[in-house]
Short mmCIF file of C-alpha atoms and ligand atoms in Angstrom, two decimals:
data_model
loop_
_atom_site.label_atom_id
_atom_site.label_comp_id
_atom_site.label_asym_id
_atom_site.label_seq_id
_atom_site.Cartn_x
_atom_site.Cartn_y
_atom_site.Cartn_z
CA MET A 1 0.00 0.00 0.00
CA ARG A 2 1.43 3.41 -0.99
CA THR A 3 1.91 5.75 1.97
CA VAL A 4 1.52 9.52 1.58
CA GLU A 5 4.03 11.16 3.93
CA HIS A 6 4.86 14.60 5.28
CA TRP A 7 7.31 16.94 3.57
CA ILE A 8 9.52 18.68 6.09
CA ALA A 9 12.75 20.60 5.47
CA GLY A 10 12.95 19.53 1.84
CA THR A 11 12.37 15.81 2.24
CA THR A 12 9.65 13.28 3.01
CA ALA A 13 9.11 12.19 6.61
CA ASP A 14 6.93 9.38 7.89
CA GLY A 15 6.18 11.15 11.16
CA SER A 16 6.02 10.05 14.74
CA SER A 17 2.59 8.48 15.24
CA GLY A 18 2.48 5.45 12.96
CA ALA A 19 -1.26 6.15 12.56
CA CYS A 20 -2.68 6.37 9.05
CA ALA A 21 -6.01 7.07 7.34
CA PRO A 22 -7.20 5.36 4.15
CA VAL A 23 -7.25 7.22 0.83
CA PHE A 24 -9.96 5.92 -1.49
CA ASN A 25 -10.54 6.06 -5.22
CA PRO A 26 -14.15 7.33 -5.22
CA ALA A 27 -14.76 5.94 -8.70
CA THR A 28 -14.09 2.36 -7.59
CA GLY A 29 -14.72 2.59 -3.86
CA GLU A 30 -11.38 0.92 -3.23
CA GLN A 31 -8.60 2.07 -0.94
CA GLN A 32 -5.60 3.06 -3.06
CA ALA A 33 -3.20 4.53 -0.49
CA GLN A 34 -2.85 5.54 3.14
CA VAL A 35 -1.89 8.90 4.55
CA VAL A 36 0.11 9.44 7.71
CA LEU A 37 -1.61 11.42 10.46
CA GLY A 38 0.64 14.10 11.90
CA THR A 39 1.10 14.59 15.63
CA ALA A 40 2.02 17.69 17.61
CA ALA A 41 5.64 16.51 17.33
CA ASP A 42 5.39 16.44 13.51
CA VAL A 43 3.86 19.92 13.49
CA ASP A 44 6.68 21.10 15.74
CA ALA A 45 9.28 19.60 13.38
CA ALA A 46 7.69 21.46 10.46
CA VAL A 47 7.58 24.72 12.44
CA ARG A 48 11.26 24.36 13.33
CA ALA A 49 12.13 23.77 9.66
CA ALA A 50 10.03 26.74 8.56
CA ALA A 51 11.38 29.01 11.31
CA GLY A 52 14.93 27.97 10.40
CA ALA A 53 14.36 28.88 6.75
CA TYR A 54 12.61 32.19 7.52
CA PRO A 55 15.57 34.53 8.20
CA GLU A 56 17.25 33.83 4.85
CA TRP A 57 14.04 33.64 2.78
CA SER A 58 12.45 36.76 4.26
CA GLN A 59 15.65 38.72 3.67
CA SER A 60 16.19 37.48 0.12
CA SER A 61 15.62 40.03 -2.62
CA ILE A 62 12.27 40.32 -4.36
CA SER A 63 13.97 39.38 -7.59
CA ARG A 64 15.40 36.17 -6.12
CA ARG A 65 11.98 35.22 -4.74
CA THR A 66 10.17 35.94 -7.98
CA LYS A 67 12.73 33.95 -9.99
CA VAL A 68 11.73 30.90 -7.92
CA LEU A 69 8.04 31.73 -8.43
CA PHE A 70 8.48 31.95 -12.22
CA ALA A 71 10.33 28.60 -12.26
CA PHE A 72 7.58 27.03 -10.12
CA ARG A 73 4.96 28.39 -12.53
CA GLU A 74 6.69 26.72 -15.47
CA LEU A 75 6.97 23.40 -13.64
CA VAL A 76 3.33 23.31 -12.53
CA ASN A 77 2.29 24.20 -16.05
CA ALA A 78 4.44 21.40 -17.52
CA ARG A 79 3.14 18.86 -14.99
CA ALA A 80 -0.51 19.98 -14.98
CA MET A 81 -1.79 16.70 -16.39
CA GLU A 82 0.02 14.63 -13.75
CA LEU A 83 -1.49 16.81 -11.03
CA ALA A 84 -4.95 16.58 -12.62
CA GLU A 85 -4.77 12.78 -12.80
CA LEU A 86 -3.91 12.58 -9.10
CA ILE A 87 -6.82 14.90 -8.30
CA THR A 88 -9.23 12.80 -10.35
CA ASP A 89 -8.05 9.57 -8.74
CA GLU A 90 -8.47 10.83 -5.17
CA HIS A 91 -11.27 13.41 -5.44
CA GLY A 92 -13.31 11.88 -8.26
CA LYS A 93 -13.91 14.98 -10.42
CA VAL A 94 -13.52 14.59 -14.19
CA LEU A 95 -10.06 15.13 -15.66
CA SER A 96 -10.93 18.31 -17.61
CA ASP A 97 -12.35 19.84 -14.41
CA ALA A 98 -9.23 18.80 -12.49
CA LEU A 99 -7.10 20.49 -15.16
CA GLY A 100 -9.26 23.60 -14.78
CA GLU A 101 -8.58 23.55 -11.04
CA VAL A 102 -4.82 23.43 -11.66
CA GLN A 103 -5.17 26.33 -14.12
CA ARG A 104 -7.05 28.48 -11.57
CA GLY A 105 -4.31 27.72 -9.02
CA LEU A 106 -1.63 28.64 -11.54
CA GLU A 107 -3.25 32.02 -11.98
CA VAL A 108 -2.51 32.78 -8.33
CA VAL A 109 1.12 31.74 -8.90
CA GLU A 110 1.20 34.16 -11.84
CA PHE A 111 -0.26 36.90 -9.64
CA ALA A 112 2.44 36.16 -7.05
CA CYS A 113 5.12 36.44 -9.76
CA GLY A 114 4.18 40.14 -9.77
CA ILE A 115 4.66 40.54 -6.02
CA ALA A 116 7.11 43.41 -6.60
CA GLN A 117 4.21 45.54 -7.75
CA GLN A 118 2.08 44.51 -4.75
CA LEU A 119 4.80 45.24 -2.20
CA LYS A 120 5.51 48.77 -3.36
CA GLY A 121 5.06 50.92 -0.31
CA GLU A 122 3.94 54.48 0.23
CA PHE A 123 6.21 57.44 0.66
CA SER A 124 5.55 60.97 1.89
CA ASP A 125 8.26 63.51 1.31
CA GLN A 126 8.91 66.27 3.85
CA VAL A 127 6.19 65.44 6.39
CA SER A 128 8.08 67.83 8.62
CA ALA A 129 11.23 69.84 7.97
CA ASP A 130 13.80 67.31 6.66
CA VAL A 131 11.57 64.41 7.69
CA ASP A 132 10.16 61.74 5.33
CA SER A 133 7.73 58.89 6.00
CA THR A 134 7.72 55.48 4.32
CA THR A 135 5.17 52.71 4.80
CA TYR A 136 6.05 49.25 3.60
CA ARG A 137 5.00 45.71 4.37
CA GLU A 138 7.01 42.90 5.91
CA PRO A 139 6.20 39.17 6.04
CA LEU A 140 4.72 37.63 9.20
CA GLY A 141 6.99 34.61 9.75
CA VAL A 142 5.81 31.00 9.68
CA VAL A 143 2.25 30.76 8.35
CA ALA A 144 -0.03 27.74 7.90
CA GLY A 145 -2.77 26.74 5.48
CA ILE A 146 -5.45 24.13 6.28
CA THR A 147 -7.40 23.07 3.22
CA PRO A 148 -10.51 21.08 2.19
CA PHE A 149 -10.86 18.01 0.00
CA ASN A 150 -12.76 19.63 -2.84
CA PHE A 151 -9.87 21.54 -4.46
CA PRO A 152 -6.69 19.76 -3.37
CA ALA A 153 -4.50 21.84 -5.74
CA MET A 154 -6.33 25.13 -6.23
CA VAL A 155 -7.23 26.04 -2.65
CA PRO A 156 -3.68 25.52 -1.31
CA MET A 157 -2.54 27.58 -4.31
CA TRP A 158 -4.86 30.39 -3.17
CA MET A 159 -2.54 30.66 -0.18
CA PHE A 160 1.10 29.60 -0.49
CA PRO A 161 2.21 31.43 -3.68
CA VAL A 162 1.31 34.80 -2.14
CA ALA A 163 2.59 33.90 1.34
CA ILE A 164 5.93 32.65 0.00
CA ALA A 165 6.37 35.48 -2.52
CA ALA A 166 5.86 37.95 0.33
CA GLY A 167 8.73 36.31 2.25
CA ASN A 168 6.92 33.99 4.67
CA THR A 169 7.63 30.30 5.17
CA PHE A 170 4.66 27.97 4.90
CA ILE A 171 3.16 24.80 6.39
CA LEU A 172 0.33 23.13 4.46
CA LYS A 173 -2.09 20.70 6.12
CA PRO A 174 -3.98 19.22 3.15
CA SER A 175 -7.22 17.28 3.36
CA GLU A 176 -6.62 13.69 4.40
CA ARG A 177 -9.06 12.56 1.68
CA ASP A 178 -6.85 13.60 -1.29
CA PRO A 179 -3.38 14.34 0.08
CA SER A 180 -1.08 13.11 -2.74
CA VAL A 181 -1.04 16.24 -4.87
CA SER A 182 0.56 18.20 -2.00
CA LEU A 183 3.73 16.12 -2.24
CA VAL A 184 4.06 16.63 -6.00
CA ILE A 185 3.72 20.35 -5.37
CA ALA A 186 6.42 20.17 -2.67
CA ARG A 187 8.80 18.45 -5.11
CA LEU A 188 8.08 21.05 -7.79
CA TRP A 189 8.94 23.83 -5.33
CA ALA A 190 12.25 22.09 -4.58
CA GLU A 191 12.95 21.71 -8.31
CA ALA A 192 12.17 25.40 -8.79
CA GLY A 193 14.95 26.28 -6.34
CA LEU A 194 12.94 27.08 -3.21
CA PRO A 195 15.22 26.60 -0.20
CA ASP A 196 14.43 23.66 2.08
CA GLY A 197 12.02 24.52 4.88
CA VAL A 198 10.22 27.36 3.06
CA PHE A 199 7.36 25.05 2.01
CA ASN A 200 6.40 22.12 4.25
CA VAL A 201 3.50 19.68 4.31
CA VAL A 202 2.13 18.05 7.45
CA GLN A 203 -0.50 15.45 6.64
CA GLY A 204 -3.25 14.73 9.13
CA ASP A 205 -6.69 15.26 10.55
CA ALA A 206 -8.39 17.26 13.33
CA ALA A 207 -5.68 16.51 15.91
CA THR A 208 -2.98 17.75 13.53
CA VAL A 209 -5.01 20.91 12.90
CA ASP A 210 -5.36 21.61 16.61
CA ALA A 211 -1.58 21.26 17.05
CA ILE A 212 -1.16 23.90 14.32
CA LEU A 213 -3.69 26.22 15.96
CA ASP A 214 -1.94 25.97 19.33
CA HIS A 215 1.67 26.20 18.15
CA PRO A 216 3.24 29.47 19.33
CA GLY A 217 5.69 29.47 16.41
CA ILE A 218 2.95 29.97 13.79
CA ALA A 219 1.97 33.59 13.15
CA ALA A 220 -1.08 33.17 10.91
CA VAL A 221 -3.54 30.53 9.76
CA SER A 222 -5.54 30.43 6.53
CA PHE A 223 -8.37 27.92 6.53
CA VAL A 224 -10.87 26.83 3.89
CA GLY A 225 -13.50 24.22 4.74
CA SER A 226 -16.92 23.86 6.31
CA THR A 227 -18.45 26.53 8.54
CA PRO A 228 -18.45 24.62 11.87
CA ILE A 229 -14.73 23.88 11.48
CA ALA A 230 -14.06 27.45 10.27
CA ARG A 231 -15.62 28.74 13.50
CA HIS A 232 -13.45 26.40 15.56
CA ILE A 233 -10.30 27.43 13.66
CA HIS A 234 -11.10 31.12 14.02
CA ALA A 235 -11.85 30.95 17.75
CA ARG A 236 -8.93 28.73 18.73
CA ALA A 237 -6.25 30.33 16.55
CA THR A 238 -7.37 33.85 17.46
CA ALA A 239 -7.24 32.90 21.15
CA ALA A 240 -3.66 31.75 20.53
CA GLY A 241 -2.87 35.25 19.18
CA LYS A 242 -2.68 34.36 15.50
CA ARG A 243 -3.92 36.26 12.49
CA VAL A 244 -6.73 34.15 10.98
CA GLN A 245 -8.80 33.96 7.81
CA ALA A 246 -11.30 31.09 7.89
CA LEU A 247 -13.46 30.53 4.82
CA GLY A 248 -16.53 28.40 5.48
CA GLY A 249 -19.36 26.67 3.65
CA ALA A 250 -22.00 27.98 1.32
CA LYS A 251 -25.53 27.78 0.01
CA ASN A 252 -25.40 29.63 -3.27
CA HIS A 253 -28.69 30.81 -4.75
CA ALA A 254 -29.30 31.74 -8.38
CA VAL A 255 -32.28 33.92 -9.23
CA VAL A 256 -33.91 33.52 -12.63
CA LEU A 257 -36.22 36.32 -13.78
CA PRO A 258 -38.89 35.78 -16.45
CA ASP A 259 -37.02 38.07 -18.85
CA ALA A 260 -33.92 35.83 -18.84
CA ASP A 261 -32.96 33.60 -21.75
CA LEU A 262 -34.25 30.47 -20.02
CA SER A 263 -32.36 27.96 -22.21
CA PHE A 264 -29.10 29.74 -21.54
CA ALA A 265 -29.90 29.96 -17.81
CA ALA A 266 -30.80 26.25 -17.56
CA ASN A 267 -27.66 25.19 -19.40
CA GLN A 268 -25.45 27.37 -17.19
CA LEU A 269 -27.22 26.38 -13.97
CA ALA A 270 -27.03 22.65 -14.64
CA ALA A 271 -23.25 22.95 -15.09
CA ALA A 272 -23.00 25.09 -11.94
CA ALA A 273 -25.09 22.67 -9.86
CA PHE A 274 -23.73 19.35 -11.11
CA GLY A 275 -20.16 20.15 -12.19
CA SER A 276 -17.71 18.43 -9.83
CA ALA A 277 -20.77 16.57 -8.46
CA GLY A 278 -21.81 19.78 -6.68
CA GLU A 279 -18.72 19.61 -4.47
CA ARG A 280 -17.71 23.23 -5.03
CA CYS A 281 -18.10 26.00 -2.50
CA MET A 282 -19.35 28.13 -5.41
CA ALA A 283 -21.74 25.49 -6.79
CA ILE A 284 -25.29 26.68 -7.28
CA SER A 285 -27.44 24.58 -4.95
CA VAL A 286 -30.65 26.65 -4.98
CA VAL A 287 -32.53 28.22 -7.87
CA ILE A 288 -35.19 30.81 -7.13
CA ALA A 289 -37.51 30.99 -10.11
CA VAL A 290 -39.33 34.32 -10.12
CA GLY A 291 -42.93 34.54 -11.36
CA SER A 292 -43.60 32.89 -14.71
CA ALA A 293 -39.97 31.69 -15.09
CA ALA A 294 -40.66 28.60 -12.96
CA ASP A 295 -42.33 26.04 -15.20
CA GLY A 296 -40.35 26.63 -18.37
CA LEU A 297 -37.13 26.67 -16.40
CA LEU A 298 -37.87 23.44 -14.57
CA ASP A 299 -38.48 21.55 -17.84
CA LEU A 300 -35.26 22.87 -19.31
CA LEU A 301 -33.28 22.03 -16.16
CA GLN A 302 -34.59 18.48 -16.18
CA ARG A 303 -33.64 18.08 -19.83
CA GLU A 304 -30.11 19.33 -19.04
CA ALA A 305 -29.83 16.93 -16.07
CA ASP A 306 -31.00 13.99 -18.18
CA GLY A 307 -28.20 14.71 -20.66
CA ILE A 308 -25.43 14.44 -18.04
CA THR A 309 -23.14 11.41 -18.29
CA VAL A 310 -22.05 10.14 -14.86
CA GLY A 311 -19.04 7.87 -14.50
CA PRO A 312 -15.39 7.61 -13.50
CA GLY A 313 -13.61 10.94 -13.91
CA ARG A 314 -10.83 9.47 -16.06
CA VAL A 315 -13.24 8.25 -18.76
CA THR A 316 -13.57 10.50 -21.81
CA GLY A 317 -17.04 11.91 -22.32
CA VAL A 318 -18.03 11.72 -18.65
CA ASP A 319 -19.47 15.03 -17.33
CA MET A 320 -19.74 14.21 -13.65
CA GLY A 321 -17.78 11.86 -11.39
CA PRO A 322 -18.60 10.30 -8.01
CA VAL A 323 -18.78 12.12 -4.67
CA VAL A 324 -15.79 11.85 -2.41
CA THR A 325 -16.69 9.12 0.11
CA ALA A 326 -19.35 6.53 0.89
CA ALA A 327 -20.32 8.65 3.93
CA ALA A 328 -20.82 11.71 1.71
CA ARG A 329 -23.09 9.69 -0.59
CA GLU A 330 -25.16 8.43 2.35
CA ARG A 331 -25.52 11.95 3.70
CA ILE A 332 -26.61 13.36 0.33
CA VAL A 333 -29.11 10.56 -0.28
CA GLY A 334 -30.45 11.07 3.27
CA LEU A 335 -31.07 14.76 2.54
CA ILE A 336 -32.93 13.92 -0.69
CA ASP A 337 -35.04 11.42 1.32
CA SER A 338 -35.82 14.13 3.88
CA ALA A 339 -37.02 16.52 1.17
CA GLU A 340 -39.38 13.86 -0.15
CA ARG A 341 -40.69 13.20 3.37
CA GLN A 342 -41.20 16.92 3.94
CA GLY A 343 -43.34 17.32 0.81
CA ALA A 344 -40.98 18.49 -1.91
CA ARG A 345 -41.16 16.94 -5.39
CA ILE A 346 -38.14 14.96 -6.63
CA CYS A 347 -38.21 15.76 -10.37
CA THR A 348 -34.90 14.18 -11.32
CA ASP A 349 -33.76 11.49 -8.90
CA GLY A 350 -30.10 10.54 -8.61
CA ARG A 351 -30.55 8.09 -5.76
CA GLY A 352 -29.75 4.48 -6.49
CA LEU A 353 -27.65 5.24 -9.55
CA THR A 354 -25.12 2.53 -10.40
CA VAL A 355 -22.44 2.95 -13.02
CA GLU A 356 -21.75 -0.16 -15.05
CA GLY A 357 -18.23 -1.41 -14.44
CA SER A 358 -17.86 0.90 -11.40
CA GLU A 359 -20.49 -0.59 -9.12
CA GLY A 360 -18.37 0.07 -6.01
CA GLY A 361 -17.99 3.80 -6.78
CA PHE A 362 -19.58 6.54 -4.67
CA PHE A 363 -22.02 7.76 -7.31
CA VAL A 364 -25.10 9.94 -6.89
CA GLY A 365 -26.84 11.12 -10.05
CA PRO A 366 -27.97 14.69 -10.74
CA THR A 367 -31.02 15.45 -8.62
CA ILE A 368 -33.54 18.28 -8.99
CA ILE A 369 -36.01 18.94 -6.18
CA ASP A 370 -38.93 21.29 -6.83
CA ARG A 371 -41.25 23.04 -4.37
CA VAL A 372 -38.58 23.26 -1.69
CA ASP A 373 -39.33 25.70 1.10
CA PRO A 374 -36.88 27.33 3.51
CA GLY A 375 -38.09 25.21 6.45
CA MET A 376 -36.93 21.97 4.87
CA GLU A 377 -33.83 20.11 5.98
CA VAL A 378 -32.46 19.99 2.42
CA TYR A 379 -32.61 23.80 2.30
CA GLY A 380 -31.01 24.36 5.70
CA ALA A 381 -28.07 22.02 5.12
CA GLU A 382 -25.09 22.54 2.86
CA VAL A 383 -25.74 19.40 0.76
CA PHE A 384 -22.38 19.50 -1.07
CA GLY A 385 -23.55 17.03 -3.69
CA PRO A 386 -25.28 17.05 -7.11
CA VAL A 387 -28.59 18.31 -5.77
CA LEU A 388 -30.41 21.40 -7.02
CA ALA A 389 -33.31 22.74 -4.94
CA VAL A 390 -35.88 24.90 -6.73
CA LEU A 391 -37.84 27.57 -4.84
CA ARG A 392 -40.36 29.98 -6.25
CA ALA A 393 -40.83 33.70 -5.55
CA ASP A 394 -43.30 36.26 -6.87
CA THR A 395 -40.87 39.16 -7.13
CA LEU A 396 -37.17 39.96 -7.27
CA ASP A 397 -37.46 41.63 -3.85
CA GLN A 398 -38.77 38.38 -2.37
CA ALA A 399 -35.89 36.47 -3.94
CA ILE A 400 -33.36 38.95 -2.50
CA ALA A 401 -35.01 38.67 0.93
CA LEU A 402 -34.68 34.86 0.81
CA ILE A 403 -30.98 35.10 -0.03
CA ASN A 404 -30.37 37.63 2.73
CA ALA A 405 -32.19 35.48 5.31
CA ASN A 406 -29.79 32.61 4.59
CA PRO A 407 -26.86 32.42 7.03
CA TYR A 408 -24.32 31.87 4.25
CA GLY A 409 -23.10 34.59 1.88
CA ASN A 410 -20.49 33.06 -0.41
CA GLY A 411 -21.77 33.37 -3.98
CA THR A 412 -24.98 34.17 -5.82
CA ALA A 413 -26.08 34.91 -9.38
CA ILE A 414 -28.93 36.46 -11.29
CA PHE A 415 -30.12 35.57 -14.78
CA THR A 416 -31.96 38.44 -16.41
CA GLY A 417 -32.09 40.62 -19.52
CA SER A 418 -32.60 43.75 -17.44
CA GLY A 419 -29.70 45.95 -16.36
CA ALA A 420 -31.88 47.67 -13.78
CA ALA A 421 -32.89 44.36 -12.18
CA ALA A 422 -29.27 43.18 -12.20
CA ARG A 423 -28.16 46.39 -10.52
CA ALA A 424 -30.86 46.15 -7.85
CA PHE A 425 -29.79 42.56 -7.22
CA THR A 426 -26.04 43.17 -7.01
CA ARG A 427 -26.60 46.10 -4.64
CA GLY A 428 -29.27 44.35 -2.59
CA VAL A 429 -27.74 40.96 -1.77
CA HIS A 430 -25.59 40.39 1.33
CA VAL A 431 -23.18 38.08 -0.44
CA GLY A 432 -19.45 38.38 -1.16
CA MET A 433 -19.31 37.25 -4.81
CA VAL A 434 -22.08 38.03 -7.27
CA GLY A 435 -22.62 36.91 -10.87
CA VAL A 436 -24.77 38.58 -13.50
CA ASN A 437 -25.63 35.90 -16.07
CA VAL A 438 -22.50 34.16 -14.68
CA PRO A 439 -23.44 31.26 -12.39
CA VAL A 440 -20.06 30.60 -10.72
CA PRO A 441 -18.52 34.05 -10.20
CA VAL A 442 -15.11 32.97 -8.91
CA PRO A 443 -12.88 36.07 -9.05
CA MET A 444 -9.63 36.03 -10.99
CA ALA A 445 -6.40 35.80 -8.98
CA TYR A 446 -5.78 39.56 -9.08
CA HIS A 447 -9.09 40.18 -7.32
CA SER A 448 -9.68 38.60 -3.92
CA PHE A 449 -12.00 35.66 -3.18
CA GLY A 450 -14.26 35.57 -0.15
CA GLY A 451 -17.81 35.32 1.10
CA TRP A 452 -19.77 37.19 3.76
CA LYS A 453 -21.60 36.10 6.93
CA ASP A 454 -21.10 32.41 7.84
CA SER A 455 -18.98 31.88 4.73
CA LEU A 456 -15.95 33.73 6.11
CA MET A 457 -14.58 34.48 9.54
CA GLY A 458 -11.87 37.10 9.72
CA GLU A 459 -11.15 40.33 7.89
CA HIS A 460 -9.35 39.23 4.77
CA HIS A 461 -10.42 37.46 1.60
CA VAL A 462 -7.88 35.16 -0.08
CA HIS A 463 -5.38 35.88 -2.89
CA GLY A 464 -5.30 39.16 -4.82
CA PRO A 465 -4.67 42.36 -2.85
CA ASP A 466 -6.32 41.00 0.33
CA GLY A 467 -4.01 37.96 0.24
CA VAL A 468 -0.98 40.24 0.17
CA ARG A 469 -2.36 42.25 3.09
CA PHE A 470 -3.10 39.07 5.06
CA TYR A 471 0.43 37.68 4.71
CA THR A 472 2.22 40.96 5.49
CA ARG A 473 2.11 43.68 8.10
CA ALA A 474 2.78 47.36 7.68
CA LYS A 475 5.77 49.19 9.03
CA VAL A 476 5.97 52.99 8.95
CA VAL A 477 9.35 54.64 9.13
CA THR A 478 9.62 58.33 9.93
CA ALA A 479 13.17 59.42 9.14
CA ARG A 480 15.21 62.57 9.36
CA TRP A 481 18.39 62.95 7.29
CA PRO A 482 20.93 64.42 7.70
CA GLN A 483 21.65 64.72 11.40
CA PRO A 484 19.38 67.15 13.25
CA VAL A 485 20.94 70.51 13.97
CA GLU A 486 18.91 71.17 17.10
CA ALA A 487 18.63 69.33 20.43
CA ALA A 488 15.87 66.77 20.94
CA SER A 489 12.73 68.11 22.63
CA PHE A 490 10.84 66.40 25.45
CA ASP A 491 7.56 67.73 23.97
CA MET A 492 5.28 65.66 21.72
CA PRO A 493 6.69 65.98 18.16
CA THR A 494 4.59 68.35 16.02
CA ALA A 495 5.02 69.51 12.44
CA ARG A 496 6.99 72.67 11.95
P1 NAD B 1 -13.92 20.17 6.42
O1 NAD B 1 -14.29 21.38 7.18
O2 NAD B 1 -14.45 18.87 6.87
O3 NAD B 1 -12.32 19.99 6.41
C1 NAD B 1 -11.46 21.05 6.06
C2 NAD B 1 -10.12 20.85 6.76
O4 NAD B 1 -10.33 20.87 8.17
C3 NAD B 1 -9.45 19.52 6.43
O5 NAD B 1 -8.07 19.75 6.26
C4 NAD B 1 -9.74 18.66 7.65
O6 NAD B 1 -8.72 17.74 7.93
C5 NAD B 1 -9.83 19.68 8.77
N1 NAD B 1 -10.78 19.28 9.83
C6 NAD B 1 -11.88 18.50 9.69
N2 NAD B 1 -12.52 18.36 10.88
C7 NAD B 1 -11.80 19.08 11.78
C8 NAD B 1 -11.95 19.33 13.18
N3 NAD B 1 -12.97 18.83 13.88
N4 NAD B 1 -11.04 20.12 13.78
C9 NAD B 1 -10.01 20.65 13.10
N5 NAD B 1 -9.83 20.44 11.76
C10 NAD B 1 -10.70 19.66 11.12
O7 NAD B 1 -14.27 20.45 4.88
P2 NAD B 1 -14.23 19.44 3.65
O8 NAD B 1 -15.33 18.46 3.78
O9 NAD B 1 -12.85 18.96 3.44
O10 NAD B 1 -14.54 20.47 2.45
C11 NAD B 1 -15.84 20.84 2.09
C12 NAD B 1 -16.25 22.12 2.76
O11 NAD B 1 -15.34 23.17 2.43
C13 NAD B 1 -17.61 22.62 2.32
O12 NAD B 1 -18.29 23.10 3.43
C14 NAD B 1 -17.27 23.74 1.35
O13 NAD B 1 -18.28 24.73 1.19
C15 NAD B 1 -16.08 24.32 1.99
N6 NAD B 1 -15.28 25.09 1.06
C16 NAD B 1 -15.35 26.45 1.16
C17 NAD B 1 -14.66 27.23 0.28
C18 NAD B 1 -14.73 28.72 0.36
O14 NAD B 1 -14.01 29.34 -0.38
N7 NAD B 1 -15.54 29.31 1.19
C19 NAD B 1 -13.87 26.63 -0.71
C20 NAD B 1 -13.81 25.24 -0.78
C21 NAD B 1 -14.53 24.49 0.13
#
């Protein structure tokens, strides 16, 4: 059985516990590897490696750091297919989608290649006689990233390119469900010339995470995962004096107005709901059909869902792979059952789907549930599977009110032909990322990504300008040159 190890100080390490967790292939249901589970001692070893590498890396010139970033970009680009295949084998998503994930991660690396532009400070000349002020930003030290299963390459790449380009050293704790890609990334960093100890990986689960949160040698923690864990991360790491950004779960609503191109909307929404088997934090999981849009839209959505090919992610022509674990499938099917019990109508039913030749795989077919109301369990939960709930509203204002009553605020979208309606929507919703005729409005790397309300705890969004701010802190220098000609005063300094 292949064992996925830690990466500490430029080499693999099997850790101190001897405990391992299974890594499955969701398309077959079979265990394909095991991953070591890091202890507090393993976390400490990674912190010591990262702290040892920090003085040299943080003091290296911007041009030296960006040379490594450019080399890393080339290597990831050249090895994108290898990374995508690993993602497909451990996560289950189709290969083209896995390649898309690598591409979106690469865009953050490319953003970080331009860190020189981001780190330009501010300068004020002659703030007092012969006195100038400069503000610039310095790295924080050792920082950590704790990431979810659903984007094993992209979400870590939201974090470490910016952190490392800014001069920090980094410890990644990947998801234990699909950990292998993290080690390929570590080797690519080494090949790109990153000094040992600047990028480390500690594999593990909740106990490993808690050791990271409590370690006094870690200055900041970035987390992406579900909301209950995000709350835990934020509370515990903040209590330990760390800077924290903790991105949580989502329940993303799309509103379809009667003036929208319904065929276009249905086609876009089916891809947004069922792509990656709905296991995206920006997946659309709720459609609010306004007024007369409902019936036409529902027919079109069902037709789109019927046309989806479900199967192993490596097979050409497959649109949607399995969900990540048997437990995830049971949970999703249980939520569909609950909707049926509570009076919703299952229009397209993905329960009980078997894929010929992959009978052991964790498959759930595309599912559309109509006449859902906000009191139902399927509406309250983050399903995180290929399930689209349809609600109805009489007006756009009612649709906006529904979205704003939801505790999550990650993404949302409107489909309409009206600029005025789109403007009212974008201004009215309490959500961090909004699409207009764009169902999955994931910002490019040079903008920042983040939700509102229960979808993010902390001040900063990830990557883009907010990412740079998160991984650096400001220093302001007030300087007088040449030597003062007068004696120092004991009074509060004031401008002359
Ligand atoms: P998860 O919260 O179960 O796990 C995320 C990370 O936390 C993993 O590394 C895991 O090992 C660790 N963890 C799990 N339980 C823990 C505990 N009790 N204490 C400490 N650490 C723990 O999330 P997941 O199932 O891997 O990923 C899916 C979730 O991530 C969904 O809720 C999805 O919406 C969310 N997500 C959010 C975003 C975003 O940008 N907001 C992006 C991707 C995924």
